Coordinates of C-alpha atoms and ligand atoms in Angstrom, one line a residue:
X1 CA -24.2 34.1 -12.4
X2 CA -21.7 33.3 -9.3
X3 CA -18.4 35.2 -10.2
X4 CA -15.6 32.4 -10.1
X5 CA -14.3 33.4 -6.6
X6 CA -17.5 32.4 -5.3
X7 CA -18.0 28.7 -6.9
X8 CA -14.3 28.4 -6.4
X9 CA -14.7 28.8 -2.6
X10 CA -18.3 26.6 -2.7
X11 CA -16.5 23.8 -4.4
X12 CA -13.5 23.8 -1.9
X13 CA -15.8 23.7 1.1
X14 CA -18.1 21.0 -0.4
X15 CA -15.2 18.8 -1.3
X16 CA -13.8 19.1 2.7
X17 CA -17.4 18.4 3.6
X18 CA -17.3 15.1 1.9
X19 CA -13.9 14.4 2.8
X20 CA -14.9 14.8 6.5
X21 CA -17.9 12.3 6.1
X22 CA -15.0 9.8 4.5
X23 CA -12.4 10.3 7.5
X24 CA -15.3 9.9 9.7
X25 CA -16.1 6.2 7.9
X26 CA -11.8 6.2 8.6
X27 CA -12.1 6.0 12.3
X28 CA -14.9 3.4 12.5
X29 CA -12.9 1.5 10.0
X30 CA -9.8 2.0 12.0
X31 CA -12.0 0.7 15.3
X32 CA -13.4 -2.1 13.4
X33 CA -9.8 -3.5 12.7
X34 CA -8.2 -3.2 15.9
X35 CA -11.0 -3.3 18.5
X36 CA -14.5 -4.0 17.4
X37 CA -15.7 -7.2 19.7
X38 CA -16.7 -9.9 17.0
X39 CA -20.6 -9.3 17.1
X40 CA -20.5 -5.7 16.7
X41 CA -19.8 -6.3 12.9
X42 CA -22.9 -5.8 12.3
X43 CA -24.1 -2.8 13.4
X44 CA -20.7 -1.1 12.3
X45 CA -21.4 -2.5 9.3
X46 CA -24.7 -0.2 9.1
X47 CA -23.2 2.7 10.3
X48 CA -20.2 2.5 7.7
X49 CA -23.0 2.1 4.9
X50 CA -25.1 5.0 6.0
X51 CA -21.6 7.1 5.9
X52 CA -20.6 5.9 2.3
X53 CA -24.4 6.7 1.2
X54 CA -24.4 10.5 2.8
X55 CA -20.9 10.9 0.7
X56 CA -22.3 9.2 -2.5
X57 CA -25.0 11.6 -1.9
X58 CA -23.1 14.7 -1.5
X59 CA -20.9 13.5 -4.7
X60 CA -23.3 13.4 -6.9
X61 CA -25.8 16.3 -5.6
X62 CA -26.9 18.7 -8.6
X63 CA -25.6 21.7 -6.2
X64 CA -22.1 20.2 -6.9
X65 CA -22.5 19.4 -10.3
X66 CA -24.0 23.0 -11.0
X67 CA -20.5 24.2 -8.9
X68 CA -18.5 22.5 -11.3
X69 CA -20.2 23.2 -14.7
X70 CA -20.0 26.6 -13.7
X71 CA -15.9 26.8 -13.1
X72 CA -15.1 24.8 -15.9
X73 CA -17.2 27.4 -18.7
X74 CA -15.5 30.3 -17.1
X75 CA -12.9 30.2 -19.2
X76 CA -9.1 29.1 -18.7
X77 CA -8.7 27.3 -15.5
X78 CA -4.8 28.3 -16.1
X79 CA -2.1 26.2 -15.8
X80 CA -2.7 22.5 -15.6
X81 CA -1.0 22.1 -12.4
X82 CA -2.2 25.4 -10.9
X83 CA -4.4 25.0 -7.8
X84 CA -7.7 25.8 -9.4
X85 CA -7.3 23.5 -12.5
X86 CA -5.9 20.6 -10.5
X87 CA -9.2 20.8 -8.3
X88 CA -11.8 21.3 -10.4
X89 CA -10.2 18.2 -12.9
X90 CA -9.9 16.0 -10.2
X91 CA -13.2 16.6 -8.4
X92 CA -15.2 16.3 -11.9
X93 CA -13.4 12.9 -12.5
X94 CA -14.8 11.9 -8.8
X95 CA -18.4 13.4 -9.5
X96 CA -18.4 11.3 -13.1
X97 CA -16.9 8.0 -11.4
X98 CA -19.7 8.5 -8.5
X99 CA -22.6 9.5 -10.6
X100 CA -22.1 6.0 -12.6
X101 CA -22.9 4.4 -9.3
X102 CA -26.3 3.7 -7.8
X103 CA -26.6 4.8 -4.1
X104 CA -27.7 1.6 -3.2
X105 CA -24.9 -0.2 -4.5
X106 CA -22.1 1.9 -2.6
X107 CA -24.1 1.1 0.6
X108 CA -24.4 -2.4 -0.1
X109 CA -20.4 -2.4 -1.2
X110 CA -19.5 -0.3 2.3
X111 CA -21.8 -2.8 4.3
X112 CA -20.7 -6.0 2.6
X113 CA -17.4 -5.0 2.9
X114 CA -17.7 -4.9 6.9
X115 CA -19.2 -8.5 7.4
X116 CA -16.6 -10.3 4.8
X117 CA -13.8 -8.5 6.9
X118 CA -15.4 -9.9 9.9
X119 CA -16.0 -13.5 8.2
X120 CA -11.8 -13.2 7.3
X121 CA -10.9 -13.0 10.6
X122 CA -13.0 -16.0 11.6
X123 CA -12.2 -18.0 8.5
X124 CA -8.4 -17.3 8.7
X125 CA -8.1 -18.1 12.5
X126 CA -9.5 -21.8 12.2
X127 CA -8.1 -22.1 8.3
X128 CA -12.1 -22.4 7.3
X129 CA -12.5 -21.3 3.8
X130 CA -15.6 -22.6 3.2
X131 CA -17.1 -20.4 5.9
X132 CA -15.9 -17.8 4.1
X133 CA -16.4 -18.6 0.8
X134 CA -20.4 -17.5 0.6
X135 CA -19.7 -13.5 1.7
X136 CA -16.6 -13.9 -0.7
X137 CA -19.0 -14.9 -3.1
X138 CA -21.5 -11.8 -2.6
X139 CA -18.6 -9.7 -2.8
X140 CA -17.0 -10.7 -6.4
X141 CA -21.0 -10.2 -6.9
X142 CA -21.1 -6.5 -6.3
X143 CA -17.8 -6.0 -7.6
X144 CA -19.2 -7.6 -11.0
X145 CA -21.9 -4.9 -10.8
X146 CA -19.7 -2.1 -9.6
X147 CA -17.3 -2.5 -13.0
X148 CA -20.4 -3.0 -15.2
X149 CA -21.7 0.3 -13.3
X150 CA -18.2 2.1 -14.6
X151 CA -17.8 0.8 -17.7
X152 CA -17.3 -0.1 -20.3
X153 CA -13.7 -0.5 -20.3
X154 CA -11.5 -2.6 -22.6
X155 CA -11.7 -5.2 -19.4
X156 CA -13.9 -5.0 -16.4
X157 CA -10.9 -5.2 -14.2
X158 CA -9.8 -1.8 -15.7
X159 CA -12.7 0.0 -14.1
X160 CA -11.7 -1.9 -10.6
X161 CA -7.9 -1.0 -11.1
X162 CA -9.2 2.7 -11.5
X163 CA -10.1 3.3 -8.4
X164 CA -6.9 3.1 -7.0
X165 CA -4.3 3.8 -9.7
X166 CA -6.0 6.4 -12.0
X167 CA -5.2 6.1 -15.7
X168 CA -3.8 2.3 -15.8
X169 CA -5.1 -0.5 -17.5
X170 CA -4.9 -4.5 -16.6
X171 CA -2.8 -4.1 -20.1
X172 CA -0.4 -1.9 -18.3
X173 CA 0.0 -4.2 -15.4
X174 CA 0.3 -7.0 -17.7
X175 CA 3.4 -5.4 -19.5
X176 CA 5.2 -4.6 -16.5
X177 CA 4.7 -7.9 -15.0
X178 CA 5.9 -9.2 -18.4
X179 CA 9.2 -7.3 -18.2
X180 CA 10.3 -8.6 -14.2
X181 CA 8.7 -11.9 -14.8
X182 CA 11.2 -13.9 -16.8
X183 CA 14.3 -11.7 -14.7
X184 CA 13.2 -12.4 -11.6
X185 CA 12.9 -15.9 -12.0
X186 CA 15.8 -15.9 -13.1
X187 CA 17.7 -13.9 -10.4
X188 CA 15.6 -16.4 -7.6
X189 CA 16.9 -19.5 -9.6
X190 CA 20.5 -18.5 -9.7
X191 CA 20.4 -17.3 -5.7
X192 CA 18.8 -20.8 -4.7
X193 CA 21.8 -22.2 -6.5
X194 CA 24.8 -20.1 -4.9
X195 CA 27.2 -21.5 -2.9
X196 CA 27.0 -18.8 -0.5
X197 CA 24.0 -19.2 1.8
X198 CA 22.2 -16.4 3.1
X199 CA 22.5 -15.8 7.1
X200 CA 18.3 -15.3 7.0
X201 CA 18.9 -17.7 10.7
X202 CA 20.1 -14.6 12.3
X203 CA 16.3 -12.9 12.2
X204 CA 14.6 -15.7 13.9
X205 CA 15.4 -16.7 17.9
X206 CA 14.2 -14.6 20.9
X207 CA 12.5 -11.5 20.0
X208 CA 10.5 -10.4 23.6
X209 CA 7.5 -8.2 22.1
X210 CA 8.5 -5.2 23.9
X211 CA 12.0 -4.7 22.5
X212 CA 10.9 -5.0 19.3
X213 CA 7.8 -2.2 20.1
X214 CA 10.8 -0.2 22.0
X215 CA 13.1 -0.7 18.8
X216 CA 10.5 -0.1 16.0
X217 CA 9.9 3.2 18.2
X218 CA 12.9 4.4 17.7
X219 CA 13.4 4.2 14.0
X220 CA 10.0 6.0 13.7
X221 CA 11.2 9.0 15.6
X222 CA 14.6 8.5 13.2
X223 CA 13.2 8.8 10.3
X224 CA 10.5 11.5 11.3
X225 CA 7.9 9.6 11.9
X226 CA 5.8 12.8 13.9
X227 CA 4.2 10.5 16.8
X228 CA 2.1 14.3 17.6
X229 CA 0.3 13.4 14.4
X230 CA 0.0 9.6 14.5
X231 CA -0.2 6.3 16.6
X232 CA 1.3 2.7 16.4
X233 CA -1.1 0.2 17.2
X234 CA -1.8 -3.8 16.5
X235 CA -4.0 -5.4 14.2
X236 CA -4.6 -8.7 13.0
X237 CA -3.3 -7.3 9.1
X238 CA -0.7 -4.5 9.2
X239 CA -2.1 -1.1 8.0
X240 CA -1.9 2.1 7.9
X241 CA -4.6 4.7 7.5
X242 CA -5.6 8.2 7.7
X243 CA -8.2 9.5 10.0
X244 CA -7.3 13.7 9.4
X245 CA -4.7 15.7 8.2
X246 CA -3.0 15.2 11.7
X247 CA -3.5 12.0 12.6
X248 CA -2.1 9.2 11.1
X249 CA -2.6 5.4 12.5
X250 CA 0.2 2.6 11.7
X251 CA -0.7 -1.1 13.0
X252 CA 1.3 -3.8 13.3
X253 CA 1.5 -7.5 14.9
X254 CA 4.6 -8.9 16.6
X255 CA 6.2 -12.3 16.3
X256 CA 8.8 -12.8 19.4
X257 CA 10.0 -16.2 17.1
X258 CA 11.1 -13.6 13.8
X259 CA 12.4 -10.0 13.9
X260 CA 11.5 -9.3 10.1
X261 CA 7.7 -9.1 10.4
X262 CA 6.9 -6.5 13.0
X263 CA 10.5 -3.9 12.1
X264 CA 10.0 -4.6 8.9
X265 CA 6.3 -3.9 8.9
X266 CA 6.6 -0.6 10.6
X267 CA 9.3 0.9 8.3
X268 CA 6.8 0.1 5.6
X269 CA 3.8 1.5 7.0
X270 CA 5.5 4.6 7.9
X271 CA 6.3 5.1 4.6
X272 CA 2.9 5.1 4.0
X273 CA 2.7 7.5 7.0
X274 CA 5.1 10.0 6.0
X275 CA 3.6 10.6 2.9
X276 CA 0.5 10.9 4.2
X277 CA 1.9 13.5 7.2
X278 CA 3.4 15.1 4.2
X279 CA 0.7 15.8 1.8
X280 CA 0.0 19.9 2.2
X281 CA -1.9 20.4 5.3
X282 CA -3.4 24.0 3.8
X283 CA -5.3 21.9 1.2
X284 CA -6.6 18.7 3.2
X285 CA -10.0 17.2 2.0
X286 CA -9.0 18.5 -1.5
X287 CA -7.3 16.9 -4.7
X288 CA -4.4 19.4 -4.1
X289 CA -3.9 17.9 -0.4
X290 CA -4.9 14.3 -1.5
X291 CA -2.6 11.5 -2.6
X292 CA -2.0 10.6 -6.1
X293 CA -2.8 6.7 -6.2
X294 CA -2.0 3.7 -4.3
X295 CA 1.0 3.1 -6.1
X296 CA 2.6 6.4 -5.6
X297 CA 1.6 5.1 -1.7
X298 CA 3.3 2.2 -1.8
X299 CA 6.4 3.3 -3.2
X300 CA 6.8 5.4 -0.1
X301 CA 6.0 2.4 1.9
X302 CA 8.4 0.1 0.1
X303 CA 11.2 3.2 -0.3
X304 CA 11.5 3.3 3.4
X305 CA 11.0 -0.6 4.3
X306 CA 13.7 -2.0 1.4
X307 CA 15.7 0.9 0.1
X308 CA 16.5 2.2 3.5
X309 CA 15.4 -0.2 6.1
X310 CA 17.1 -2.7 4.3
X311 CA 20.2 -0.7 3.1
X312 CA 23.4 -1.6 5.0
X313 CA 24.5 2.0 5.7
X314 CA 21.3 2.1 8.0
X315 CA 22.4 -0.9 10.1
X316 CA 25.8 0.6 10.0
X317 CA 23.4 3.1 12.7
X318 CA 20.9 0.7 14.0
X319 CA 22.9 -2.4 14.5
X320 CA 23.9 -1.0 18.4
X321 CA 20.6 -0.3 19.1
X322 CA 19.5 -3.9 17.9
X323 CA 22.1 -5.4 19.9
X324 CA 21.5 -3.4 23.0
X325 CA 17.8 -4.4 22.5
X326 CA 18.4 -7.8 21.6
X327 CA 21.5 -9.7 23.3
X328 CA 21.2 -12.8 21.2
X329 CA 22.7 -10.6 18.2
X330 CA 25.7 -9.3 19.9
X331 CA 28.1 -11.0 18.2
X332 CA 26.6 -10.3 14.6
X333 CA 28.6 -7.8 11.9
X334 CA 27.1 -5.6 10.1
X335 CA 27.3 -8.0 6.9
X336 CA 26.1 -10.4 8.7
X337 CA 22.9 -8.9 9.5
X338 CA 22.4 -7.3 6.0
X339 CA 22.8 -10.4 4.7
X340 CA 20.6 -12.0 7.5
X341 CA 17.4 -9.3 6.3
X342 CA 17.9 -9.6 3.0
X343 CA 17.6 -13.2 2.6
X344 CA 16.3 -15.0 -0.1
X345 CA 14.1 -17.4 -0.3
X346 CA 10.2 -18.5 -1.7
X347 CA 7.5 -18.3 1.2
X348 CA 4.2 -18.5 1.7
X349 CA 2.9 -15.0 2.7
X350 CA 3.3 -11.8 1.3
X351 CA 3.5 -9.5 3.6
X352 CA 6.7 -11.3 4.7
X353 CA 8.0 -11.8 1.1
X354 CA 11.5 -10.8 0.6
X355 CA 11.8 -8.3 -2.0
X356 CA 12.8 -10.5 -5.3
X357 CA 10.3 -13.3 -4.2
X358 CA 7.4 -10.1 -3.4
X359 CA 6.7 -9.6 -6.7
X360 CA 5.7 -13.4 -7.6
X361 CA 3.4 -13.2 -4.7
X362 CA 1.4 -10.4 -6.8
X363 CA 1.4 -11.7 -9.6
X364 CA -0.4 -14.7 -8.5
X365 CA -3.1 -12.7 -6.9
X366 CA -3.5 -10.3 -9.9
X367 CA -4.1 -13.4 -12.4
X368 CA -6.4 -15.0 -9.7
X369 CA -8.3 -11.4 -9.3
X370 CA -8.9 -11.2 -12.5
X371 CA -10.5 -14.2 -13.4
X372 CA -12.8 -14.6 -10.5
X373 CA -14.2 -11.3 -11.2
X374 CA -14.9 -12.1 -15.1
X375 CA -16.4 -15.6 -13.6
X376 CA -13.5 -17.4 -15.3
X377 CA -12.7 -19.0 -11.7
X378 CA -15.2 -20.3 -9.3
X379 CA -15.2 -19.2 -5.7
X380 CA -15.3 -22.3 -4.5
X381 CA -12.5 -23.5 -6.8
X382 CA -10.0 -20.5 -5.7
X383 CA -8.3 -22.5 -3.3
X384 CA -7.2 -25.0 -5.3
X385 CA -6.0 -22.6 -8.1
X386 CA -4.1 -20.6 -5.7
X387 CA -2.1 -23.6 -4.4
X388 CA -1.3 -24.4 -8.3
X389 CA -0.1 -21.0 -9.3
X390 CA 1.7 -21.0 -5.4
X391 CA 3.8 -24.3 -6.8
X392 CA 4.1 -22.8 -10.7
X393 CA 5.6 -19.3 -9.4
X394 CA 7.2 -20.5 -6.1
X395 CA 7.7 -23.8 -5.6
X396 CA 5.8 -24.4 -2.6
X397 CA 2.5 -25.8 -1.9
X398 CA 0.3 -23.9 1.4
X399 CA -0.2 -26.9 4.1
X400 CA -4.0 -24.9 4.9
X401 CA -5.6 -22.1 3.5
X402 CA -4.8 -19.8 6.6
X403 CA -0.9 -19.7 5.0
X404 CA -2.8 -19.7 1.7
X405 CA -5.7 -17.9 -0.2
X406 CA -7.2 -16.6 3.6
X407 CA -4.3 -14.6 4.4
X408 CA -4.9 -11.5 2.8
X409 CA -7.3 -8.9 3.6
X410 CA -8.1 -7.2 0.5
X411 CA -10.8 -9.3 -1.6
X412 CA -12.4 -9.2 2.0
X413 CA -13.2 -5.1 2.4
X414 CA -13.7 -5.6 -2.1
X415 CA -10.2 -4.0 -3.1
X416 CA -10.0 -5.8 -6.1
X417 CA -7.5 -4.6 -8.8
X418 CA -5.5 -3.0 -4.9
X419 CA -2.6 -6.1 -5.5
X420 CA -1.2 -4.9 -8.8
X421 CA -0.4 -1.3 -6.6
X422 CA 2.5 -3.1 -4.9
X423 CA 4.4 -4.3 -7.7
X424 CA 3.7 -0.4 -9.3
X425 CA 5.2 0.8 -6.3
X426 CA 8.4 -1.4 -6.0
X427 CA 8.7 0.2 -9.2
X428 CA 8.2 4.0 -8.6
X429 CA 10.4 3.5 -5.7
X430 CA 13.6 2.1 -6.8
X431 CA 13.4 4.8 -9.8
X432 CA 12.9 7.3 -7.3
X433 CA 15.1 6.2 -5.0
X434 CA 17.9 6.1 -7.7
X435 CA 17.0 9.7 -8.5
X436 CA 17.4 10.9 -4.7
X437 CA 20.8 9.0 -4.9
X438 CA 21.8 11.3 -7.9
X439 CA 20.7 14.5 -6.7
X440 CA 21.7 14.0 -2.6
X441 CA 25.4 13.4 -2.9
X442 CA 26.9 10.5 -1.0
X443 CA 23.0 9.4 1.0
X444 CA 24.6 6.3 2.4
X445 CA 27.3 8.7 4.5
X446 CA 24.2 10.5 5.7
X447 CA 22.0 7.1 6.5
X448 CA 25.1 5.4 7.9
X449 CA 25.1 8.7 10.8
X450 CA 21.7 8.1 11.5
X451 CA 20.3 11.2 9.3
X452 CA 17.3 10.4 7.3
X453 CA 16.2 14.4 6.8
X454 CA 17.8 15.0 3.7
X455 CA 16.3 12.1 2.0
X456 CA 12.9 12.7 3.2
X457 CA 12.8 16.5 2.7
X458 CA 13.5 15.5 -1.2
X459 CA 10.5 13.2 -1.1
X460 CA 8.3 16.2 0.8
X461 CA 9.6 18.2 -1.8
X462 CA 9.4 16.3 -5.1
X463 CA 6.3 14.0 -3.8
X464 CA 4.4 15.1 -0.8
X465 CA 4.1 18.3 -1.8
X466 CA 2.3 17.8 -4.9
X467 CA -0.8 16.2 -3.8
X468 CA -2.6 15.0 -6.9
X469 CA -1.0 17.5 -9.5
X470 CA -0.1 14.6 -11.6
X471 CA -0.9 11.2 -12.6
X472 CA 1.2 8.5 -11.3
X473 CA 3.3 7.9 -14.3
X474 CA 3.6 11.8 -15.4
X475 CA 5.0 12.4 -11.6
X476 CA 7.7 9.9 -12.2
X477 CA 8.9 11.4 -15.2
X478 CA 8.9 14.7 -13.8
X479 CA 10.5 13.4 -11.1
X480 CA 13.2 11.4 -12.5
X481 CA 13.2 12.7 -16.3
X482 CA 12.6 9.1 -17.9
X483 CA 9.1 7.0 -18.3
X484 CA 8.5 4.0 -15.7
X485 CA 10.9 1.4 -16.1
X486 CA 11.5 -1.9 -14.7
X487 CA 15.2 -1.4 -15.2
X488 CA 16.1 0.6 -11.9
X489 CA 14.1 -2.1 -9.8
X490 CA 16.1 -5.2 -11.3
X491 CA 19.4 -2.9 -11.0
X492 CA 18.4 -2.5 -7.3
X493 CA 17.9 -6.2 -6.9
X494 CA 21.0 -7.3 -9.3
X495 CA 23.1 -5.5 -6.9
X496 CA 22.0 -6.9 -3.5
X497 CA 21.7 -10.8 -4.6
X498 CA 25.4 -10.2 -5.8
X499 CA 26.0 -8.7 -2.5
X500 CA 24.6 -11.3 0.0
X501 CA 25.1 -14.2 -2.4
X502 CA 27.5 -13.6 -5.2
X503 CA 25.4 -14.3 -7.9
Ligands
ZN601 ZN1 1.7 -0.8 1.8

């Protein structure tokens, strides 16, 4: 019998072996979506399978399972949050997840998942969804299998949803969606009828490319954005991923017509980045070192892009370095241009959403989601039910798909039950952020002098740190003392629209 020292230090080095074939798979993925020539799909397609096979295999290996069994009858594992307890819980809930799926199926997933990204790019481009629509097809296919592989779950979408916020149900969603719904059609309703326009002209005009590269630059470094640990790149969709514990990759695409997509985009993928260049180095390819969900990600990513990067204390110290950057805003105030980037208004893509409109935008996808994976909705008919549900929630109607149901990556690469993560991390973040207010004294002072330390040594601290010690919605309690609420997020949003609009 191995003492527990020993299966302690076996499991911790066959967890970072796995981990290494997974940020191997992160660096052809990163290659595939920012320089893979278009008939290389293929073949990157195969190696990415054979990759996600060798971890499967690894995963679900008796020599692991034998590991495991043997730490969790050696008696208490001590606290739940301790090192060992936190490892060994989180490594047997992977093992079980994996073990439910056949080899063959994660390799066909991983190589499916390669093609369909390369078919989106096509499809998007020349607005072609029915050249598209047969890979889209396959996918929903193996996604069907995947949740019937991982069930059975109260809805097949749960198992889906798993994957990427542990512990939360399509039931859960629901509810929260149920509570911003009616509010925030509300809040857009009464802003489309103010008197006071929004200034949201001021973001569009002549943007050159490299100003806005230069500029975006520049609040990296500000915020700590560690550029010895991580790159800024472009990409057809804006990402940000995670090839080793020092090197994090942000991607972005620039639009010289608009100022909002590529700034914009940045702060919120260095959210993403700072968390990740946050998490413990000590305990990388580990649960301990590992982020908690995709949520508790985006609400890093959406902290830094709306609570800060849209705050007006942080133009108070980035309006001169717009305006030396960008001479067509010289004469603009610093109302002005908070009013001018937090403009209001329905649109069709996401990723450009403001923040009250966002929300809308994921709702839509999460009922669409959900249906096409329980074979509610036809494939072929998805185009047409997104451009209803676009007119229901928002008014407008897509004049192609490209502006439509093509422009989002995710059902693509098969992250379905990914879009609900947003509108959890719009949450977690203006609770958060509300806490960080509380506990850091006056942060606007602080943002308004250009010093973003304080505020992101309390998310190292409270956050980072922590790796996956908790589940998403125990870590907001802990943090912040209350359960998940939708209240501090339609404070957040009361407050601006009666800022910029006077409603
Ligand atoms: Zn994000």
């Amino acid at each position: 019998m191995p003492t527990r020292e020993k299966s302690y230090a076996a499991l911790l080095a066959e967890l970072r072996e796995i981990s290494l074939l997974s940020y191997t798979g992160q660096v052809l993925s990163w290659d595939e979506q920012t320089q893979l020539p278009r008939k290389a799909a293929d073949f990157r397609g195969d190696q990415l399978s054979l990759l996600a096979r060798l971890a499967h295999e690894r995963l679900t290996s008796d020599r692991l399972s034998d590991t495991l069994g043997a730490l969790e009858s050696s008696g208490s594992l001590g606290a739940e949050d301790s090192d060992l307890a936190v490892n060994v819980r989180q490594a047997r809930r992977s093992v079980n997840r994996a073990k439910k799926m056949p080899s063959d199926l994660v390799a066909e997933l991983a190589r499916v998942g390669v093609v369909a990204q390369q078919a989106w790019v096509q499809a998007r481009k020349a607005s072609d969804f029915p050249s598209f629509a047969p890979v889209l097809e396959q996918m929903f296919g193996l996604k069907r299998q995947q949740a019937a592989c991982l069930g059975p779950t109260a809805h097949p979408y749960d198992a889906l949803l798993d994957e990427y916020e542990p512990d939360e149900t399509a039931l859960g969603v629901s509810a929260v969606f149920e509570s911003l719904r009616a509010p925030l059609v509300d809040l857009v309703g009464r802003i489309a009828g103010s008197a006071r326009k929004g200034r949201g002209e001021l973001v569009t005009g002549d943007y050159p490319r490299a100003a806005q590269e230069a500029l975006a630059r520049e609040a990296l470094v500000a915020i700590g954005f560690d550029f010895d640990r991580g790159r800024l790149d472009v990409s057809a969709h804006p990402f940000c991923t995670h090839l080793g514990p020092s090197d994090t990759r942000i991607t972005t695409r620039y639009n010289e017509r608009r100022f909002n997509d590529a700034f914009f985009g940045v702060m919120h993928e260095a959210g993403h980045g700072l968390y990740q260049q946050g998490l413990p180095t000590e305990h990388f390819g580990t649960p301990c070192g590992d982020h908690v969900s995709m949520g508790i990600h985006e609400s890093q990513s959406r902290l830094w892009e709306n609570f800060v990067g849209r705050r007006r204390s942080f133009w108070i110290h980035f309006l001169p370095r717009l305006q030396a950057a960008f001479p067509g805003t010289r004469g603009v105030s610093v109302d002005d241009w908070y009013r001018a980037v937090n403009h209001v208004e329905p649109s069709l893509i996401r990723v450009e959403a403001d923040e009250t409109t966002y929300n809308l935008h994921v709702l839509l996808r999460f009922e669409l989601e959900k249906e096409l994976l329980t074979g509610n909705l036809a494939v072929r008919d998805l185009p047409g039910a997104w451009n209803a549900k676009m007119k229901a929630y928002l008014g407008l109607t897509p004049p192609d798909d490209a502006r439509g149901v093509l422009q989002d990556i995710h059902w693509a690469f098969g992250g379905v039950g990914y879009f609900p993560t947003y509108t959890l991390g719009n949450l977690y973040a203006a609770q958060f952020f509300e806490q960080a207010q509380a506990d850091l004294g006056d942060l606007d002072a602080a943002l308004a002098r250009g010093e973003f330390a304080p505020l992101l040594g309390w998310l190292r601290d409270r956050i980072h740190s922590r790796g996956q010690r908790y589940t998403a919605r125990a870590l907001v309690e802990r943090v912040t003392g209350r359960p998940l609420s939708a209240k501090p997020l339609l404070a957040h949003l009361e407050r601006k629209a009666s800022e910029v609009y006077g409603v």
